[in-house]
Amino acid sequence: MGCCCETNKEKLFNSGILVEHREGAVLPPKEQWEKKKGGYVVIECPKRIPCNPCYTSCPTGAVLPFEDINDTPKIDYAKCTGCGICVSRCPGLACFVIDLTYSEDKAVIKLPYELLPLPEKGQTVKCLGRDGAEIADGEVITVTEPSKDKTYVVSVAIPKDKYDDIRAIKVVC
Ligand code: SF4
Ligand code: SF4
């Protein structure tokens, strides 16, 4: 029998929460990523489900055509501009854009946000890991509604060494 930590991880994963990268998570090549102004998309879509708005919304063709509606997405990173449109369209809140070029010690993550109150530019927010635990403070850079009635996209400056861990924010009033 595994330790309780392993059991909790398994429970979270089975309830649809990613506790770490799933096998085959879509991550940019690191060397290219570290130099890419505006960042690249990171997609953490764990299951084969009948869903493809990441593909249909991408304006550059960076999300490759699905052979089957149940496919998990694949990315042509040469075509990803980091625009964040897929972040606002993914119903699974599984798309993020991460820019590793923001500053020496900070990265910027564009993440989906569907709660109220909305964060405001300049506000300090709590940055959460995949399991909802608070792991750092972040500063809100922009809050955008890319198209009407779609999910807001919040850009947050985060500690660069936590770019692979932070996947949500909490607004503290
Ligand atoms: S960030 Fe923009 S260009 Fe990149 S995959 Fe998403 S929609 Fe396409
Ligand atoms: S839109 Fe989101 S949930 Fe749907 S396939 Fe794409 S990444 Fe997965």
PDB file of N, CA and C in Angstrom, residues 93-158:
ATOM      1  N   LEU A  93     -10.630  24.786 -18.446  1.00  0.00           N
ATOM      2  CA  LEU A  93      -9.646  25.671 -17.791  1.00  0.00           C
ATOM      3  C   LEU A  93      -8.269  25.005 -17.767  1.00  0.00           C
ATOM      4  N   ALA A  94      -7.940  24.386 -18.892  1.00  0.00           N
ATOM      5  CA  ALA A  94      -6.715  23.572 -18.954  1.00  0.00           C
ATOM      6  C   ALA A  94      -5.595  24.242 -19.745  1.00  0.00           C
ATOM      7  N   CYS A  95      -5.872  25.442 -20.304  1.00  0.00           N
ATOM      8  CA  CYS A  95      -4.844  26.129 -21.106  1.00  0.00           C
ATOM      9  C   CYS A  95      -4.282  27.323 -20.334  1.00  0.00           C
ATOM     10  N   PHE A  96      -2.986  27.491 -20.418  1.00  0.00           N
ATOM     11  CA  PHE A  96      -2.283  28.595 -19.769  1.00  0.00           C
ATOM     12  C   PHE A  96      -1.251  29.102 -20.767  1.00  0.00           C
ATOM     13  N   VAL A  97      -0.866  30.380 -20.612  1.00  0.00           N
ATOM     14  CA  VAL A  97       0.301  30.853 -21.372  1.00  0.00           C
ATOM     15  C   VAL A  97       1.331  31.282 -20.345  1.00  0.00           C
ATOM     16  N   ILE A  98       2.545  30.833 -20.524  1.00  0.00           N
ATOM     17  CA  ILE A  98       3.601  31.201 -19.572  1.00  0.00           C
ATOM     18  C   ILE A  98       4.758  31.851 -20.323  1.00  0.00           C
ATOM     19  N   ASP A  99       5.073  33.086 -19.854  1.00  0.00           N
ATOM     20  CA  ASP A  99       6.158  33.873 -20.451  1.00  0.00           C
ATOM     21  C   ASP A  99       7.322  33.880 -19.464  1.00  0.00           C
ATOM     22  N   LEU A 100       8.405  33.263 -19.868  1.00  0.00           N
ATOM     23  CA  LEU A 100       9.568  33.154 -18.972  1.00  0.00           C
ATOM     24  C   LEU A 100      10.531  34.325 -19.141  1.00  0.00           C
ATOM     25  N   THR A 101      10.185  35.294 -20.018  1.00  0.00           N
ATOM     26  CA  THR A 101      11.134  36.384 -20.315  1.00  0.00           C
ATOM     27  C   THR A 101      10.813  37.667 -19.549  1.00  0.00           C
ATOM     28  N   TYR A 102       9.811  37.664 -18.683  1.00  0.00           N
ATOM     29  CA  TYR A 102       9.303  38.905 -18.079  1.00  0.00           C
ATOM     30  C   TYR A 102      10.398  39.678 -17.339  1.00  0.00           C
ATOM     31  N   SER A 103      11.136  39.034 -16.472  1.00  0.00           N
ATOM     32  CA  SER A 103      12.263  39.699 -15.785  1.00  0.00           C
ATOM     33  C   SER A 103      13.209  38.613 -15.282  1.00  0.00           C
ATOM     34  N   GLU A 104      14.259  39.054 -14.633  1.00  0.00           N
ATOM     35  CA  GLU A 104      15.273  38.116 -14.142  1.00  0.00           C
ATOM     36  C   GLU A 104      14.660  37.034 -13.251  1.00  0.00           C
ATOM     37  N   ASP A 105      13.765  37.467 -12.347  1.00  0.00           N
ATOM     38  CA  ASP A 105      13.259  36.515 -11.356  1.00  0.00           C
ATOM     39  C   ASP A 105      11.742  36.312 -11.412  1.00  0.00           C
ATOM     40  N   LYS A 106      11.092  36.907 -12.400  1.00  0.00           N
ATOM     41  CA  LYS A 106       9.635  36.753 -12.498  1.00  0.00           C
ATOM     42  C   LYS A 106       9.230  36.220 -13.882  1.00  0.00           C
ATOM     43  N   ALA A 107       8.235  35.361 -13.867  1.00  0.00           N
ATOM     44  CA  ALA A 107       7.581  34.927 -15.112  1.00  0.00           C
ATOM     45  C   ALA A 107       6.165  35.491 -15.084  1.00  0.00           C
ATOM     46  N   VAL A 108       5.493  35.466 -16.226  1.00  0.00           N
ATOM     47  CA  VAL A 108       4.079  35.857 -16.253  1.00  0.00           C
ATOM     48  C   VAL A 108       3.261  34.667 -16.716  1.00  0.00           C
ATOM     49  N   ILE A 109       2.200  34.394 -15.967  1.00  0.00           N
ATOM     50  CA  ILE A 109       1.269  33.341 -16.390  1.00  0.00           C
ATOM     51  C   ILE A 109      -0.066  33.989 -16.722  1.00  0.00           C
ATOM     52  N   LYS A 110      -0.604  33.629 -17.893  1.00  0.00           N
ATOM     53  CA  LYS A 110      -1.972  34.018 -18.245  1.00  0.00           C
ATOM     54  C   LYS A 110      -2.840  32.827 -17.884  1.00  0.00           C
ATOM     55  N   LEU A 111      -3.788  33.066 -16.978  1.00  0.00           N
ATOM     56  CA  LEU A 111      -4.619  31.935 -16.575  1.00  0.00           C
ATOM     57  C   LEU A 111      -6.102  32.283 -16.621  1.00  0.00           C
ATOM     58  N   PRO A 112      -6.954  31.248 -16.749  1.00  0.00           N
ATOM     59  CA  PRO A 112      -8.395  31.493 -16.821  1.00  0.00           C
ATOM     60  C   PRO A 112      -8.946  31.810 -15.440  1.00  0.00           C
ATOM     61  N   TYR A 113      -9.960  32.708 -15.404  1.00  0.00           N
ATOM     62  CA  TYR A 113     -10.527  33.088 -14.105  1.00  0.00           C
ATOM     63  C   TYR A 113     -12.030  33.282 -14.252  1.00  0.00           C
ATOM     64  N   GLU A 114     -12.804  32.556 -13.467  1.00  0.00           N
ATOM     65  CA  GLU A 114     -14.268  32.585 -13.616  1.00  0.00           C
ATOM     66  C   GLU A 114     -14.991  32.945 -12.321  1.00  0.00           C
ATOM     67  N   LEU A 115     -14.277  33.508 -11.348  1.00  0.00           N
ATOM     68  CA  LEU A 115     -14.905  33.813 -10.063  1.00  0.00           C
ATOM     69  C   LEU A 115     -15.093  35.321  -9.899  1.00  0.00           C
ATOM     70  N   LEU A 116     -15.831  35.697  -8.863  1.00  0.00           N
ATOM     71  CA  LEU A 116     -15.975  37.100  -8.478  1.00  0.00           C
ATOM     72  C   LEU A 116     -15.508  37.231  -7.024  1.00  0.00           C
ATOM     73  N   PRO A 117     -14.932  38.344  -6.631  1.00  0.00           N
ATOM     74  CA  PRO A 117     -14.669  39.498  -7.475  1.00  0.00           C
ATOM     75  C   PRO A 117     -13.498  39.243  -8.420  1.00  0.00           C
ATOM     76  N   LEU A 118     -13.509  39.995  -9.536  1.00  0.00           N
ATOM     77  CA  LEU A 118     -12.366  39.925 -10.435  1.00  0.00           C
ATOM     78  C   LEU A 118     -11.172  40.604  -9.772  1.00  0.00           C
ATOM     79  N   PRO A 119      -9.993  40.122 -10.031  1.00  0.00           N
ATOM     80  CA  PRO A 119      -8.813  40.838  -9.534  1.00  0.00           C
ATOM     81  C   PRO A 119      -8.632  42.142 -10.315  1.00  0.00           C
ATOM     82  N   GLU A 120      -7.859  43.045  -9.755  1.00  0.00           N
ATOM     83  CA  GLU A 120      -7.593  44.312 -10.445  1.00  0.00           C
ATOM     84  C   GLU A 120      -6.109  44.440 -10.743  1.00  0.00           C
ATOM     85  N   LYS A 121      -5.837  45.193 -11.800  1.00  0.00           N
ATOM     86  CA  LYS A 121      -4.443  45.453 -12.174  1.00  0.00           C
ATOM     87  C   LYS A 121      -3.668  46.003 -10.978  1.00  0.00           C
ATOM     88  N   GLY A 122      -2.498  45.464 -10.723  1.00  0.00           N
ATOM     89  CA  GLY A 122      -1.654  45.940  -9.630  1.00  0.00           C
ATOM     90  C   GLY A 122      -1.915  45.248  -8.294  1.00  0.00           C
ATOM     91  N   GLN A 123      -3.022  44.488  -8.234  1.00  0.00           N
ATOM     92  CA  GLN A 123      -3.383  43.824  -6.976  1.00  0.00           C
ATOM     93  C   GLN A 123      -2.447  42.634  -6.686  1.00  0.00           C
ATOM     94  N   THR A 124      -2.190  42.423  -5.399  1.00  0.00           N
ATOM     95  CA  THR A 124      -1.447  41.221  -5.003  1.00  0.00           C
ATOM     96  C   THR A 124      -2.453  40.102  -4.747  1.00  0.00           C
ATOM     97  N   VAL A 125      -2.217  38.952  -5.363  1.00  0.00           N
ATOM     98  CA  VAL A 125      -3.121  37.809  -5.199  1.00  0.00           C
ATOM     99  C   VAL A 125      -2.315  36.601  -4.700  1.00  0.00           C
ATOM    100  N   LYS A 126      -3.041  35.655  -4.133  1.00  0.00           N
ATOM    101  CA  LYS A 126      -2.396  34.408  -3.729  1.00  0.00           C
ATOM    102  C   LYS A 126      -2.323  33.480  -4.939  1.00  0.00           C
ATOM    103  N   CYS A 127      -1.170  32.905  -5.157  1.00  0.00           N
ATOM    104  CA  CYS A 127      -0.996  31.972  -6.271  1.00  0.00           C
ATOM    105  C   CYS A 127      -1.094  30.556  -5.718  1.00  0.00           C
ATOM    106  N   LEU A 128      -1.886  29.749  -6.412  1.00  0.00           N
ATOM    107  CA  LEU A 128      -2.192  28.407  -5.915  1.00  0.00           C
ATOM    108  C   LEU A 128      -1.602  27.337  -6.821  1.00  0.00           C
ATOM    109  N   GLY A 129      -1.261  26.225  -6.197  1.00  0.00           N
ATOM    110  CA  GLY A 129      -0.805  25.068  -6.956  1.00  0.00           C
ATOM    111  C   GLY A 129      -1.983  24.274  -7.496  1.00  0.00           C
ATOM    112  N   ARG A 130      -1.710  23.159  -8.122  1.00  0.00           N
ATOM    113  CA  ARG A 130      -2.768  22.344  -8.732  1.00  0.00           C
ATOM    114  C   ARG A 130      -3.723  21.779  -7.686  1.00  0.00           C
ATOM    115  N   ASP A 131      -3.249  21.653  -6.449  1.00  0.00           N
ATOM    116  CA  ASP A 131      -4.100  21.123  -5.389  1.00  0.00           C
ATOM    117  C   ASP A 131      -4.781  22.222  -4.583  1.00  0.00           C
ATOM    118  N   GLY A 132      -4.631  23.490  -5.003  1.00  0.00           N
ATOM    119  CA  GLY A 132      -5.287  24.603  -4.322  1.00  0.00           C
ATOM    120  C   GLY A 132      -4.480  25.192  -3.179  1.00  0.00           C
ATOM    121  N   ALA A 133      -3.313  24.646  -2.904  1.00  0.00           N
ATOM    122  CA  ALA A 133      -2.494  25.187  -1.807  1.00  0.00           C
ATOM    123  C   ALA A 133      -1.840  26.507  -2.239  1.00  0.00           C
ATOM    124  N   GLU A 134      -1.751  27.447  -1.290  1.00  0.00           N
ATOM    125  CA  GLU A 134      -1.098  28.732  -1.570  1.00  0.00           C
ATOM    126  C   GLU A 134       0.405  28.510  -1.602  1.00  0.00           C
ATOM    127  N   ILE A 135       1.040  28.963  -2.709  1.00  0.00           N
ATOM    128  CA  ILE A 135       2.486  28.739  -2.749  1.00  0.00           C
ATOM    129  C   ILE A 135       3.301  30.016  -2.968  1.00  0.00           C
ATOM    130  N   ALA A 136       2.628  31.122  -3.298  1.00  0.00           N
ATOM    131  CA  ALA A 136       3.375  32.377  -3.472  1.00  0.00           C
ATOM    132  C   ALA A 136       2.392  33.522  -3.624  1.00  0.00           C
ATOM    133  N   ASP A 137       2.911  34.753  -3.544  1.00  0.00           N
ATOM    134  CA  ASP A 137       2.125  35.918  -3.921  1.00  0.00           C
ATOM    135  C   ASP A 137       2.439  36.251  -5.377  1.00  0.00           C
ATOM    136  N   GLY A 138       1.469  36.854  -6.045  1.00  0.00           N
ATOM    137  CA  GLY A 138       1.681  37.299  -7.425  1.00  0.00           C
ATOM    138  C   GLY A 138       1.092  38.682  -7.606  1.00  0.00           C
ATOM    139  N   GLU A 139       1.551  39.390  -8.649  1.00  0.00           N
ATOM    140  CA  GLU A 139       1.020  40.721  -8.933  1.00  0.00           C
ATOM    141  C   GLU A 139       0.255  40.678 -10.249  1.00  0.00           C
ATOM    142  N   VAL A 140      -0.989  41.156 -10.205  1.00  0.00           N
ATOM    143  CA  VAL A 140      -1.833  41.146 -11.406  1.00  0.00           C
ATOM    144  C   VAL A 140      -1.333  42.212 -12.388  1.00  0.00           C
ATOM    145  N   ILE A 141      -1.070  41.770 -13.608  1.00  0.00           N
ATOM    146  CA  ILE A 141      -0.571  42.688 -14.643  1.00  0.00           C
ATOM    147  C   ILE A 141      -1.725  43.178 -15.521  1.00  0.00           C
ATOM    148  N   THR A 142      -2.580  42.261 -15.939  1.00  0.00           N
ATOM    149  CA  THR A 142      -3.755  42.652 -16.742  1.00  0.00           C
ATOM    150  C   THR A 142      -4.906  41.696 -16.440  1.00  0.00           C
ATOM    151  N   VAL A 143      -6.118  42.213 -16.668  1.00  0.00           N
ATOM    152  CA  VAL A 143      -7.332  41.395 -16.583  1.00  0.00           C
ATOM    153  C   VAL A 143      -8.097  41.660 -17.864  1.00  0.00           C
ATOM    154  N   THR A 144      -8.310  40.633 -18.669  1.00  0.00           N
ATOM    155  CA  THR A 144      -8.979  40.865 -19.960  1.00  0.00           C
ATOM    156  C   THR A 144     -10.112  39.878 -20.175  1.00  0.00           C
ATOM    157  N   GLU A 145     -11.111  40.349 -20.904  1.00  0.00           N
ATOM    158  CA  GLU A 145     -12.209  39.492 -21.343  1.00  0.00           C
ATOM    159  C   GLU A 145     -12.053  39.416 -22.855  1.00  0.00           C
ATOM    160  N   PRO A 146     -11.360  38.409 -23.351  1.00  0.00           N
ATOM    161  CA  PRO A 146     -11.006  38.403 -24.774  1.00  0.00           C
ATOM    162  C   PRO A 146     -12.199  38.481 -25.715  1.00  0.00           C
ATOM    163  N   SER A 147     -13.315  37.881 -25.336  1.00  0.00           N
ATOM    164  CA  SER A 147     -14.531  38.105 -26.121  1.00  0.00           C
ATOM    165  C   SER A 147     -15.711  37.979 -25.176  1.00  0.00           C
ATOM    166  N   LYS A 148     -16.814  38.610 -25.555  1.00  0.00           N
ATOM    167  CA  LYS A 148     -17.944  38.745 -24.642  1.00  0.00           C
ATOM    168  C   LYS A 148     -18.415  37.375 -24.148  1.00  0.00           C
ATOM    169  N   ASP A 149     -18.708  37.323 -22.866  1.00  0.00           N
ATOM    170  CA  ASP A 149     -19.238  36.126 -22.224  1.00  0.00           C
ATOM    171  C   ASP A 149     -18.275  34.945 -22.196  1.00  0.00           C
ATOM    172  N   LYS A 150     -17.015  35.200 -22.467  1.00  0.00           N
ATOM    173  CA  LYS A 150     -16.033  34.118 -22.337  1.00  0.00           C
ATOM    174  C   LYS A 150     -15.245  34.322 -21.045  1.00  0.00           C
ATOM    175  N   THR A 151     -14.493  33.314 -20.692  1.00  0.00           N
ATOM    176  CA  THR A 151     -13.721  33.349 -19.448  1.00  0.00           C
ATOM    177  C   THR A 151     -12.696  34.489 -19.461  1.00  0.00           C
ATOM    178  N   TYR A 152     -12.587  35.174 -18.346  1.00  0.00           N
ATOM    179  CA  TYR A 152     -11.544  36.205 -18.218  1.00  0.00           C
ATOM    180  C   TYR A 152     -10.165  35.548 -18.221  1.00  0.00           C
ATOM    181  N   VAL A 153      -9.216  36.321 -18.727  1.00  0.00           N
ATOM    182  CA  VAL A 153      -7.818  35.875 -18.680  1.00  0.00           C
ATOM    183  C   VAL A 153      -7.055  36.873 -17.820  1.00  0.00           C
ATOM    184  N   VAL A 154      -6.417  36.375 -16.781  1.00  0.00           N
ATOM    185  CA  VAL A 154      -5.666  37.223 -15.854  1.00  0.00           C
ATOM    186  C   VAL A 154      -4.175  36.922 -16.038  1.00  0.00           C
ATOM    187  N   SER A 155      -3.401  37.981 -16.259  1.00  0.00           N
ATOM    188  CA  SER A 155      -1.938  37.829 -16.337  1.00  0.00           C
ATOM    189  C   SER A 155      -1.346  38.183 -14.987  1.00  0.00           C
ATOM    190  N   VAL A 156      -0.526  37.312 -14.475  1.00  0.00           N
ATOM    191  CA  VAL A 156       0.027  37.504 -13.131  1.00  0.00           C
ATOM    192  C   VAL A 156       1.542  37.296 -13.166  1.00  0.00           C
ATOM    193  N   ALA A 157       2.252  38.258 -12.572  1.00  0.00           N
ATOM    194  CA  ALA A 157       3.708  38.081 -12.415  1.00  0.00           C
ATOM    195  C   ALA A 157       3.944  37.202 -11.199  1.00  0.00           C
ATOM    196  N   ILE A 158       4.698  36.147 -11.413  1.00  0.00           N
ATOM    197  CA  ILE A 158       4.913  35.135 -10.359  1.00  0.00           C
ATOM    198  C   ILE A 158       6.423  34.856 -10.215  1.00  0.00           C
TER     199      ILE A 158
END
